[in-house]
Coordinates of C-alpha atoms in Angstrom, one line a residue:
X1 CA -131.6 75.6 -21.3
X2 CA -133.9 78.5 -23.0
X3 CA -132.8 81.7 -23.2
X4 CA -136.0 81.9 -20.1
X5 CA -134.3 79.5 -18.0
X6 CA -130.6 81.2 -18.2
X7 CA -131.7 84.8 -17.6
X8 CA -133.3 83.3 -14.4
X9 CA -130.0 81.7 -13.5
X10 CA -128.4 84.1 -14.1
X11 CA -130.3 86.2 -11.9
X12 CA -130.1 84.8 -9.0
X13 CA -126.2 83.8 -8.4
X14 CA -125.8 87.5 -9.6
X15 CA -127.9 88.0 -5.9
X16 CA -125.8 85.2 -4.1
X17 CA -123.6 86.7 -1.3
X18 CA -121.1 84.1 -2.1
X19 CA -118.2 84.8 -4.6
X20 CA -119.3 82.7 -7.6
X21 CA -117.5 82.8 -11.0
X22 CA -118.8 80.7 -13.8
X23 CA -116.3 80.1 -16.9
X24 CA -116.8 77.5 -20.0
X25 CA -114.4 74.5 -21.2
X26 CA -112.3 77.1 -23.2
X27 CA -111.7 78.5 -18.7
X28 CA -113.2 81.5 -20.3
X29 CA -115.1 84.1 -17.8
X30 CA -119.3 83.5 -18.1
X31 CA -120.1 85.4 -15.5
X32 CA -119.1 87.3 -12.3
X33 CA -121.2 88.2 -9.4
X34 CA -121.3 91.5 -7.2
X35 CA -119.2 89.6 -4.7
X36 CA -116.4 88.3 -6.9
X37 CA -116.4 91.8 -8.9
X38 CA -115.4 93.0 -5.6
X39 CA -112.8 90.5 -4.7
X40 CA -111.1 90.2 -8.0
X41 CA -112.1 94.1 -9.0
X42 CA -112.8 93.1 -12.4
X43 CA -116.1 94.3 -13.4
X44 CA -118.6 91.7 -15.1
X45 CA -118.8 93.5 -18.6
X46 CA -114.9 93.9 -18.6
X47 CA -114.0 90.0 -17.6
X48 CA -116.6 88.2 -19.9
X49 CA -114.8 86.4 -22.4
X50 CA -111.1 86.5 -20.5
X51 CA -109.4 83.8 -19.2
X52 CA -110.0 82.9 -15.8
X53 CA -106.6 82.9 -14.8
X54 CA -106.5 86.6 -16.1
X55 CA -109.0 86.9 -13.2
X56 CA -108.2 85.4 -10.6
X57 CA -104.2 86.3 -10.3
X58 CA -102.4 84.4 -8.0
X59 CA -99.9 86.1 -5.8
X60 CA -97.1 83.4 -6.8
X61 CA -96.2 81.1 -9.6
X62 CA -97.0 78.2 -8.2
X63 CA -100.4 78.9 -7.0
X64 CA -101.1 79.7 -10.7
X65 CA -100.1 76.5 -11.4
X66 CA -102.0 75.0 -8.8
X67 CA -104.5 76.7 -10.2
X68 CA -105.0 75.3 -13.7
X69 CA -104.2 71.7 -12.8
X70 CA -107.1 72.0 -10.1
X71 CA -109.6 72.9 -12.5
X72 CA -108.5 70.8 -15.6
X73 CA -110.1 67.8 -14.1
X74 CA -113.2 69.4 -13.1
X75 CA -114.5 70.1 -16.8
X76 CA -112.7 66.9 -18.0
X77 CA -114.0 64.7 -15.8
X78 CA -116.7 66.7 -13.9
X79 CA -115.3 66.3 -10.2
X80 CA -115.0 69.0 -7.3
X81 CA -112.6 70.1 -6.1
X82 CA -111.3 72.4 -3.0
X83 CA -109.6 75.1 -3.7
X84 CA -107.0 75.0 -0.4
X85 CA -106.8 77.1 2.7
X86 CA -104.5 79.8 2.5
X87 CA -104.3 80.7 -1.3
X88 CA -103.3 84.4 -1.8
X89 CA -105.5 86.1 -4.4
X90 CA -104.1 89.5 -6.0
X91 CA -106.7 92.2 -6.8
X92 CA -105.9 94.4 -9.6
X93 CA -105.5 97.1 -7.0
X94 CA -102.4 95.0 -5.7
X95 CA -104.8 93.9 -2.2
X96 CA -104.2 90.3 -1.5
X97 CA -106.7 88.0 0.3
X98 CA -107.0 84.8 1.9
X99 CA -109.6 82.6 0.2
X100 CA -110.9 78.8 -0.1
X101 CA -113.7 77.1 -1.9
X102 CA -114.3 74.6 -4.1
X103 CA -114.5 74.7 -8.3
X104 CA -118.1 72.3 -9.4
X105 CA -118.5 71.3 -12.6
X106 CA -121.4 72.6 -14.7
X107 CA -124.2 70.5 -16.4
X108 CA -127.1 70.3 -18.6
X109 CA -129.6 68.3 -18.2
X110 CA -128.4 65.7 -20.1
X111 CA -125.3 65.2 -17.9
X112 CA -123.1 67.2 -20.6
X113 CA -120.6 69.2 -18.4
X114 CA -120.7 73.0 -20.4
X115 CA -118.3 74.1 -17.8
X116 CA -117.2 75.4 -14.2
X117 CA -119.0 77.5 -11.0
X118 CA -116.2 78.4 -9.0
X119 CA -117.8 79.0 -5.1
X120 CA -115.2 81.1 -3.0
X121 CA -114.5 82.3 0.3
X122 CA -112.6 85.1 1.7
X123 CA -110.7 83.4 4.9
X124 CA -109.5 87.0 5.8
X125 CA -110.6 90.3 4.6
X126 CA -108.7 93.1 4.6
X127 CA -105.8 94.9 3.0
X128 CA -103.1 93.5 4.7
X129 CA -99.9 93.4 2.3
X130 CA -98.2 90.7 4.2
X131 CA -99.5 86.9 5.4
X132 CA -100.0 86.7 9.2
X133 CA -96.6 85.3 10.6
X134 CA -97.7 83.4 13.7
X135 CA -95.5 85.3 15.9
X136 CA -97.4 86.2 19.7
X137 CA -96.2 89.2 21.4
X138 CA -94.2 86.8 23.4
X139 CA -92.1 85.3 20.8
X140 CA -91.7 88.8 19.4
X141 CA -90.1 90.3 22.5
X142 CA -87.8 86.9 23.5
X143 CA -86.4 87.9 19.6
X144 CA -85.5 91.0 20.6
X145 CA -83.9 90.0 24.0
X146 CA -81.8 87.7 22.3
X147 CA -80.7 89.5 19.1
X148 CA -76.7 89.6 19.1
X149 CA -77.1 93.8 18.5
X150 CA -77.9 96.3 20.7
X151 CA -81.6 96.9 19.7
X152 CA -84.4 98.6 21.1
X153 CA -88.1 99.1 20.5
X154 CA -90.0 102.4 21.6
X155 CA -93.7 103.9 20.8
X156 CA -94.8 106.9 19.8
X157 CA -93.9 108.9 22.9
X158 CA -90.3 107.4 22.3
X159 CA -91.3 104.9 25.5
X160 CA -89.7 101.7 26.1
X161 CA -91.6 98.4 25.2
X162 CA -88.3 96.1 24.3
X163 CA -84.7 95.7 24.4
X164 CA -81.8 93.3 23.6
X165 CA -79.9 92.2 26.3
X166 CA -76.8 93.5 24.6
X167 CA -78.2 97.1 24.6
X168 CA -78.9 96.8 28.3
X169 CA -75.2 95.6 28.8
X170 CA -73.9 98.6 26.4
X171 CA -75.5 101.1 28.0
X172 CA -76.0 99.9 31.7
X173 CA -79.3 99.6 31.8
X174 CA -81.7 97.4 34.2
X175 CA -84.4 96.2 32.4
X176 CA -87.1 96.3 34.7
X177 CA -86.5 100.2 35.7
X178 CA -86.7 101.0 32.1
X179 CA -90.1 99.3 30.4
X180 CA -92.3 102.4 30.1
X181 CA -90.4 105.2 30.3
X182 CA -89.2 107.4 28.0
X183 CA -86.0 107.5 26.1
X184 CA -85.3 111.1 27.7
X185 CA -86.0 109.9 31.0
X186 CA -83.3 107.4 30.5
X187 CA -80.6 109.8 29.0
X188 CA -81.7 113.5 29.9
X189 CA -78.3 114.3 28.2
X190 CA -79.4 113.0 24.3
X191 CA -78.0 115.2 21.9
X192 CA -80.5 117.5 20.1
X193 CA -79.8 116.5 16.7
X194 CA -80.9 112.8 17.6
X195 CA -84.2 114.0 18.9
X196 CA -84.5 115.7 15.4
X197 CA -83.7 111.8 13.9
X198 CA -86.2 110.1 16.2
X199 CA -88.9 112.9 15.1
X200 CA -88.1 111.8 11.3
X201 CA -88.1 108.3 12.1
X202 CA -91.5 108.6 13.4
X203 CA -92.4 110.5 9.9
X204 CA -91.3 107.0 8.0
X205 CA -87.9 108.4 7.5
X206 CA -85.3 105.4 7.9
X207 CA -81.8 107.2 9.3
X208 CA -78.3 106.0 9.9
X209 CA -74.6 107.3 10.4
X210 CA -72.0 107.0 12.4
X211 CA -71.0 109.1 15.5
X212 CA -68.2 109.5 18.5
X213 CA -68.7 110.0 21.5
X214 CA -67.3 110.3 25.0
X215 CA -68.0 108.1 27.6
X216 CA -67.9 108.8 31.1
X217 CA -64.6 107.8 31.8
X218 CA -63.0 110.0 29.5
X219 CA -62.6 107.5 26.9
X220 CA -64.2 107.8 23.1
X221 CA -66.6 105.5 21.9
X222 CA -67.9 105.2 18.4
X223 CA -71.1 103.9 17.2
X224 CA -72.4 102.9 14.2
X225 CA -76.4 103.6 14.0
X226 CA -79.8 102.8 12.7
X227 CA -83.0 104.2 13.2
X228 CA -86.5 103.4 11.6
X229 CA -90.1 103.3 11.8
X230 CA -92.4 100.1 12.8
X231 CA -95.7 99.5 11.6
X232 CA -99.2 99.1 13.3
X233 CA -100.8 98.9 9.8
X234 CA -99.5 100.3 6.1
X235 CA -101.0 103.5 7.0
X236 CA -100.1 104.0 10.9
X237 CA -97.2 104.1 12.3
X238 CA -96.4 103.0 15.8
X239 CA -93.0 104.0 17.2
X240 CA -89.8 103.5 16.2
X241 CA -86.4 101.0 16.3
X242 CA -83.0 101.7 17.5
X243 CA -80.0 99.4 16.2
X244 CA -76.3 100.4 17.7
X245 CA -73.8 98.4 17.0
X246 CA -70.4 99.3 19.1
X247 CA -67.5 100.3 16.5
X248 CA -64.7 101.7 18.3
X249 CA -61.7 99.3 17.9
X250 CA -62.5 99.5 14.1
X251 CA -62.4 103.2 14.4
X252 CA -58.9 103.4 16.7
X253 CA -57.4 101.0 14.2
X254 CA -58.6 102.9 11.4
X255 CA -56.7 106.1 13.0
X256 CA -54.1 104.1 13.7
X257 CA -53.2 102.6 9.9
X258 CA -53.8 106.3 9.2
X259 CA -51.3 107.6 11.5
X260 CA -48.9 104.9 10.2
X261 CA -49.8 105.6 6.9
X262 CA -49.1 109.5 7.5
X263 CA -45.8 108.2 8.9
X264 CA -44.6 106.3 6.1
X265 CA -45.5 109.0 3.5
X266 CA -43.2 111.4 6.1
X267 CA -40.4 108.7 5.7
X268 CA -40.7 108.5 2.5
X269 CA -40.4 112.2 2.0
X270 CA -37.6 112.3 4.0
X271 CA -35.8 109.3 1.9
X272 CA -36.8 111.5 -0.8
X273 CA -34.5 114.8 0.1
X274 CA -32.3 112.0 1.5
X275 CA -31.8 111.2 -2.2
X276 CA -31.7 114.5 -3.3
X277 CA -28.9 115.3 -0.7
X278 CA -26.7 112.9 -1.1
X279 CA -27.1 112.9 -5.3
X280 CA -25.8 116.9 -4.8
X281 CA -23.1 116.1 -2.4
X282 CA -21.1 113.2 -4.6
X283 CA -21.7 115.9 -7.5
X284 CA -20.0 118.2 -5.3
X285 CA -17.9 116.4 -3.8
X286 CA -16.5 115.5 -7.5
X287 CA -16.5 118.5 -7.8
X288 CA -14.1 119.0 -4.4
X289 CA -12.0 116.1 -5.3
X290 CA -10.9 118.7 -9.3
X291 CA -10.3 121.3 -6.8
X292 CA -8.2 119.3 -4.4
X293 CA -5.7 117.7 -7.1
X294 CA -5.2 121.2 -8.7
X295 CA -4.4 122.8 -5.9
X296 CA -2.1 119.9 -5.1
X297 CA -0.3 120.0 -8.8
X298 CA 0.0 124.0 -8.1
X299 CA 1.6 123.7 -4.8
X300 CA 4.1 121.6 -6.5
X301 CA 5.4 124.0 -8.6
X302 CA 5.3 126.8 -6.4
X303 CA 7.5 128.0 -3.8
X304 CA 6.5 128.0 0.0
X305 CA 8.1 131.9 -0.9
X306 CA 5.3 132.5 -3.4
X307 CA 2.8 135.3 -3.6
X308 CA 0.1 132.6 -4.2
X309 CA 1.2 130.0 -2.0
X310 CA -0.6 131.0 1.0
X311 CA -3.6 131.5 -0.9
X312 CA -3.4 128.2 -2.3
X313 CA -3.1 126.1 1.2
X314 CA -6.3 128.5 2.2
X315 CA -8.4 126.7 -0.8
X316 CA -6.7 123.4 -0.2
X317 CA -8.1 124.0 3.7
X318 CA -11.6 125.1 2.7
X319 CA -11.9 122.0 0.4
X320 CA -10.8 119.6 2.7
X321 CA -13.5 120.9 5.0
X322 CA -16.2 121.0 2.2
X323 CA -15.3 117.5 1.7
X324 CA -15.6 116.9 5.2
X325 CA -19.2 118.5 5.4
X326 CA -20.3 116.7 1.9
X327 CA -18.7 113.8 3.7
X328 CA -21.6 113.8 6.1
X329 CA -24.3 114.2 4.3
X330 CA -23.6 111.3 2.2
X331 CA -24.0 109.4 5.5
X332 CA -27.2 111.2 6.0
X333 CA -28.4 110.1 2.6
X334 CA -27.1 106.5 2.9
X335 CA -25.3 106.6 -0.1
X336 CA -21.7 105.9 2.2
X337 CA -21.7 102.2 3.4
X338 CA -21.5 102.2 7.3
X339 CA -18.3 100.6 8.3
X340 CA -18.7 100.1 12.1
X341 CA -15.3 99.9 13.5
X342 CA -13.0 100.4 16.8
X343 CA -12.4 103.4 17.7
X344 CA -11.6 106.2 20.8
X345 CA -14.5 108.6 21.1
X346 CA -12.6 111.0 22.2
X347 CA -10.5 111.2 19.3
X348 CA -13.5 111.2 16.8
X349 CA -15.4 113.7 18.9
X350 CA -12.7 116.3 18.5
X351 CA -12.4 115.7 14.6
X352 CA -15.8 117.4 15.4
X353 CA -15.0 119.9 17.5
X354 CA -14.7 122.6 14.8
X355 CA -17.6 121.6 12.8
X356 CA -19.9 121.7 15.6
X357 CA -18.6 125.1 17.1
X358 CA -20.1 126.1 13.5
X359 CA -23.0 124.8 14.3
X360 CA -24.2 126.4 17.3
X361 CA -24.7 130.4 17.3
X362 CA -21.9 132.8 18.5
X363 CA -23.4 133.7 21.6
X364 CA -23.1 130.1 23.1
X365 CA -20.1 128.9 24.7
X366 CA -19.0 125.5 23.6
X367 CA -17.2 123.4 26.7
X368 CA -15.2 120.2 25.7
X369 CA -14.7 118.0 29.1
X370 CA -13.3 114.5 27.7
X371 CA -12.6 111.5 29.9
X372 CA -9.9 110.1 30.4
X373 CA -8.7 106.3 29.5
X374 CA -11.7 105.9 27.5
X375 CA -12.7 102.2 26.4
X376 CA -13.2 101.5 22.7
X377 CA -16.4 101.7 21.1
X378 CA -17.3 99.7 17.9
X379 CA -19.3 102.4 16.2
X380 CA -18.9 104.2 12.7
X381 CA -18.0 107.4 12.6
X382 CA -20.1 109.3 10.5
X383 CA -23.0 107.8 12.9
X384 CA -21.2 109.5 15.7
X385 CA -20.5 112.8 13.3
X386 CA -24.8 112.4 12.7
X387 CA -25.7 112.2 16.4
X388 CA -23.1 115.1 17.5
X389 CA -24.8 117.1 15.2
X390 CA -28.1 116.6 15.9
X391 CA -27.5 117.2 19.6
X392 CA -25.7 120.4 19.4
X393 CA -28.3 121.9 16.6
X394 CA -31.3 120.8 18.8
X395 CA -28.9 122.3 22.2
X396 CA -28.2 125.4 20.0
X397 CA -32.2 125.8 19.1
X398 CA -33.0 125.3 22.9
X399 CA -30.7 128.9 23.9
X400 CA -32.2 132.2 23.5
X401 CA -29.3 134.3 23.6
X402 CA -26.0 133.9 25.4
X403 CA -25.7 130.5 26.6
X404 CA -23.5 127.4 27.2
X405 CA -23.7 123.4 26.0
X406 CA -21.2 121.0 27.2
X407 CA -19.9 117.6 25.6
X408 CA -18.3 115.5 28.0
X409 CA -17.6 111.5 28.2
X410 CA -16.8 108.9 30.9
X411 CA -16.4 105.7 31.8
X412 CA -19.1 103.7 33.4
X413 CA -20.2 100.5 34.9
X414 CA -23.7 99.0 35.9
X415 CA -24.0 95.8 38.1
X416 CA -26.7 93.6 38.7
X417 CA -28.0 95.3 41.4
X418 CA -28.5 99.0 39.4
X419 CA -29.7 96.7 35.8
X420 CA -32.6 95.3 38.3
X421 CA -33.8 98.9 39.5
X422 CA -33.0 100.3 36.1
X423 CA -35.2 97.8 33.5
X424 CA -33.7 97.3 30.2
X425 CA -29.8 98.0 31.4
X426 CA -27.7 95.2 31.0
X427 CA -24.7 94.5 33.3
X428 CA -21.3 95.8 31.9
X429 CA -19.0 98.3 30.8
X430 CA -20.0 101.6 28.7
X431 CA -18.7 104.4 27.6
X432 CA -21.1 107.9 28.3
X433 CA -21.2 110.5 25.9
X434 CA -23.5 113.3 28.0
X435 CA -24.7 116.6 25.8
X436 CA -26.1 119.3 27.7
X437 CA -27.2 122.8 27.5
X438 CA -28.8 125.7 29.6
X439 CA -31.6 126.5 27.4
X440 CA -35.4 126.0 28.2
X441 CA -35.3 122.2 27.2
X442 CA -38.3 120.1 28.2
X443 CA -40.5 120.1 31.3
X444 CA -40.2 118.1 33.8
X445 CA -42.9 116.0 33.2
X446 CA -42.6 115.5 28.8
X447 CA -38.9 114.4 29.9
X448 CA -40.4 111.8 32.1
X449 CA -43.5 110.2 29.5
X450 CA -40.7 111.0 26.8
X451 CA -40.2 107.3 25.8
X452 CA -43.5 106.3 26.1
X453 CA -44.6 109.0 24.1
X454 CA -42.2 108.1 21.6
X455 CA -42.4 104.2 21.9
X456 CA -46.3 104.9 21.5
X457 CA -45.8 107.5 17.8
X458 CA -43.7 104.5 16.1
X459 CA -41.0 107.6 16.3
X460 CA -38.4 104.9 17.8
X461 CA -37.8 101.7 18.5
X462 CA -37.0 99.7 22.0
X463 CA -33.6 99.3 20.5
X464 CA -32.8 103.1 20.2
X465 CA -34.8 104.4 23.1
X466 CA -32.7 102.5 25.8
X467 CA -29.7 103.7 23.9
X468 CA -30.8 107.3 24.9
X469 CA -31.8 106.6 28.1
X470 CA -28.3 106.9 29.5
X471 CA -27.9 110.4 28.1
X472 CA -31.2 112.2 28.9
X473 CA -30.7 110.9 32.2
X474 CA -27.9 112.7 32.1
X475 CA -29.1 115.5 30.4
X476 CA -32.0 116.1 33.5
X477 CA -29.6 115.6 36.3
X478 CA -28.0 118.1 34.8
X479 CA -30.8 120.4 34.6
X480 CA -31.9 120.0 38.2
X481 CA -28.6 121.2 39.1

C-alpha cells in the first residue's frame, strides 16, 4: 500500500459507526475508531502501540483467555472468527458491556496477512454493573413467597408489593388485604424509632439489631432484624427489604443458662463461707476441746467446797455449749459426715430447746407441745438441729414485737384415699414436726404458687418440696385459725 492508499483507509473506518480495531501480528493496537474509543475509553493516540488485550479487558479470566486463543489463528492462518454472544468487556471507567463480532484477518494485495480488523458490536448498552439474570417479575415474587424467613418487599411509600408466607404466618397477615397498602396502615402502632430505620434504609443505609417485644397476649417475643435498600438502577433507589427472623426460645434459654449461671456463682459463694465456717469452727472447737480438759484436770484437784469450783463448772457449761454451737456449724459447712440414724424426735428436739429460745428475740414466747408415743425417724441429727433453726430464725424475723411460735409434733397416717386427692403423698405412717408463728408470714396467695415458684427458680427439688408440703400445710391452717 502507499502511504496515499493508507491515509485513505485509514480515513474511512475512522468514519465507520461500527467499533473497528485494527492490530498487527505482534496483537499490537493500529488503530482505533470513534466508536471503539468510546467502548474501550482508550483514546487512539494513547492505545497505538499497546497490546490489544491491554484494550480490550475482559471482565473474567477466562474470557481473556478466550480471547488470545481466538485471535491466534486468525493472523496464523488468516480465518474469521466470531467473537461469542455474551462476552463482558470492561471499560477503563469499570462499565461493562455486552458485545459480539467477529476478528478478520488483514491482507495485502499479495495475500500476505499484515494483521487483524476486529468488527464489534455492543449487544446491550448501558452501565449496568451486573448481567441480566433472567428472572420475570413472576419468578421474583414466587422466591419471595417461598423463602423459609419472614421477608418482605415495600416501595418507596413503605407499600407492600411482596411477602413470604412465613411473614404472613408471623404476623397474621392475609395476603390479599395487604398488597398495596402501606406498612403503617398495617401496624398503626410501629414504634418510632423503626420509622427512623425504614427512612435510613431508603437513604442506602443497611440496618439490623435485635429487639423484644410484647405480643398481644402478654407474652415477649424477640426478633432478630434486617433492613436494606433495593435497587431500580445503581443510582435510584426503589424501596426497601424487611428480614425477621423469630428468636425467642434462643433468647429465654439465653436468660435461662444466665439465671442458672447466676445461681451456681450464688452456690458457690455460699460453699465458699461454707468453708470458711466450718475451717473457723474446728479451729475453735480445738480450741474448746484445751478448755474442756483443763477445766476437767482443775476440777480434779479441787474441792466441790472451793472458792473456784463453781466458777469452774460455769466455764465447763459455757464450753460444752460453744462446742455444741461450733457443733453445728460444722454440719452447715459439711465438714461433719452425716450419720443418719434412729432416733425419737422428741428427744432431739428438746436438746434444742435452749439453743433455739436463744435464737428467737425476748419478746416472743416460745411453746413446746410434743406428741406423745412418737414413731422413730431415721434422720441425722444435726440435719434436724439445721432445720429447727432455720424455722425458728425465719418465725422470729416474721414477729414485730411481742409474739409467739410454737413447735409441736404428732403422729400421722395417710391412706390411699387422701395420697389420691393429695398428689405426691405416699400411703403410710409419718411423724409431723409443725413450726408456727403469729407474725405477718406470707399471703395467701405466695403460700399457694409457693412450690411452683420454687420448683420453677431451681431453689428446690421435687424431693425436698413434698417434704415441706406437710408442714406449710400446717403452717396455713394454722394461720387461718
Amino acid at each position: 500500500m502507499d502511504q496515499h492508499g493508507t491515509d485513505w483507509y485509514a480515513a474511512a473506518l475512522q468514519n465507520l459507526t461500527e467499533t473497528v480495531i485494527a492490530v498487527s501480528l505482534q496483537e499490537q493496537v493500529m488503530l482505533l475508531n470513534s466508536p471503539a474509543e468510546q467502548l474501550t475509553g482508550w483514546k487512539q493516540s494513547d492505545a497505538l502501540g499497546k497490546p490489544v488485550s491491554e484494550i480490550l479487558e475482559f471482565s473474567t479470566k477466562s474470557q481473556t483467555l478466550d480471547h488470545s486463543l481466538l485471535l491466534a489463528p486468525v493472523l496464523q492462518s488468516g480465518r474469521t472468527v466470531n467473537i461469542p454472544d455474551w462476552t463482558f468487556l470492561q471499560e477503563s471507567h469499570a462499565a461493562e458491556h455486552l458485545i459480539s463480532g467477529q476478528i478478520l484477518p488483514v491482507r495485502e494485495k499479495n495475500g500476505t496477512i499484515i494483521g487483524a480488523l476486529y468488527q464489534l458490536h455492543t449487544k446491550s448498552a448501558g452501565k449496568s454493573t451486573q448481567p441480566k439474570l433472567g428472572l420475570s417479575e413472576h419468578d421474583l415474587h414466587t422466591f419471595i413467597e417461598n423463602a423459609p424467613i419472614a421477608i418482605a418487599l415495600f416501595d418507596q411509600q413503605l407499600r407492600y408489593l411482596a411477602t413470604s408466607q412465613r411473614w404472613l404466618e408471623d404476623y397474621s397477615l392475609v395476603s390479599e388485604h395487604l398488597l398495596g397498602r402501606t406498612h403503617y396502615e398495617v401496624f398503626p402502632e410501629i414504634p418510632e424509632h423503626w420509622k427512623t430505620a425504614h427512612q435510613q434504609a431508603l437513604a442506602g443505609s443497611v440496618l439490623r439489631d435485635e429487639e423484644c417485644f410484647v405480643r398481644a397476649d402478654g407474652s415477649l417475643q424477640w426478633l432478630r432484624w434486617v433492613i436494606q435498600p433495593w435497587h431500580e438502577s445503581p443510582e435510584i433507589i426503589g424501596g426497601i427489604v424487611m428480614l425477621t427472623e423469630d428468636i425467642t426460645e434462643r433468647k429465654l434459654l439465653e436468660i435461662e443458662n444466665r439465671k442458672l449461671l447466676e445461681q451456681f456463682a450464688a452456690s458457690q459463694k455460699m460453699e465458699s463461707i461454707g468453708r470458711l465456717a466450718g475451717g473457723v469452727a474446728h479451729d475453735f472447737n480445738n480450741m474448746l476441746n484445751v478448755i474442756l480438759g483443763h477445766v476437767g484436770l482443775g476440777l480434779l484437784d479441787i474441792d466441790e467446797k472451793h472458792s473456784l469450783h463453781d466458777h469452774l463448772v460455769e466455764i465447763r457449761s459455757a464450753a460444752e455449749r460453744s462446742a455444741e454451737l461450733t457443733e453445728q456449724l460444722l454440719a452447715f459447712a459439711s465438714r461433719q459426715v452425716i450419720e443418719p440414724r434412729l432416733l425419737d424426735l422428741n428427744e432431739t428436739i428438746e436438746d434444742m430447746i435452749k439453743m433455739l429460745r436463744r435464737l428467737i428475740g425476748e419478746g416472743i414466747e416460745f411453746v413446746w407441745l410434743p406428741g406423745s408415743s412418737l414413731g422413730l425417724v431415721k434422720m441425722d441429727p444435726s440435719q434436724i438441729d439445721q432445720i429447727l433453726a432455720n424455722l425458728c430464725v425465719n418465725a422470729s424475723d416474721a414477729i414485730s414485737g411481742i409474739g409467739k411460735i410454737t413447735l409441736e409434733t404428732h403422729n400421722v397416717e395417710f391412706d390411699e384415699a387422701y395420697c389420691l386427692e393429695h398428689p405426691g403423698y405416699l400411703p403410710g405412717k409419718y411423724v409431723q414436726l409443725v413450726v408456727s408463728d403469729n407474725g405477718t408470714g406470707m399471703d395467701q396467695e405466695t403460700l399457694k404458687n409457693i412450690f411452683e415458684l420454687l420448683c420453677r427458680k431451681g431453689l428446690v427439688s421435687y424431693k425436698i418440696m413434698m417434704l415441706c408440703v406437710m408442714v406449710l400445710k400446717t403452717i396455713s391452717r394454722h394461720c387461718d385459725q
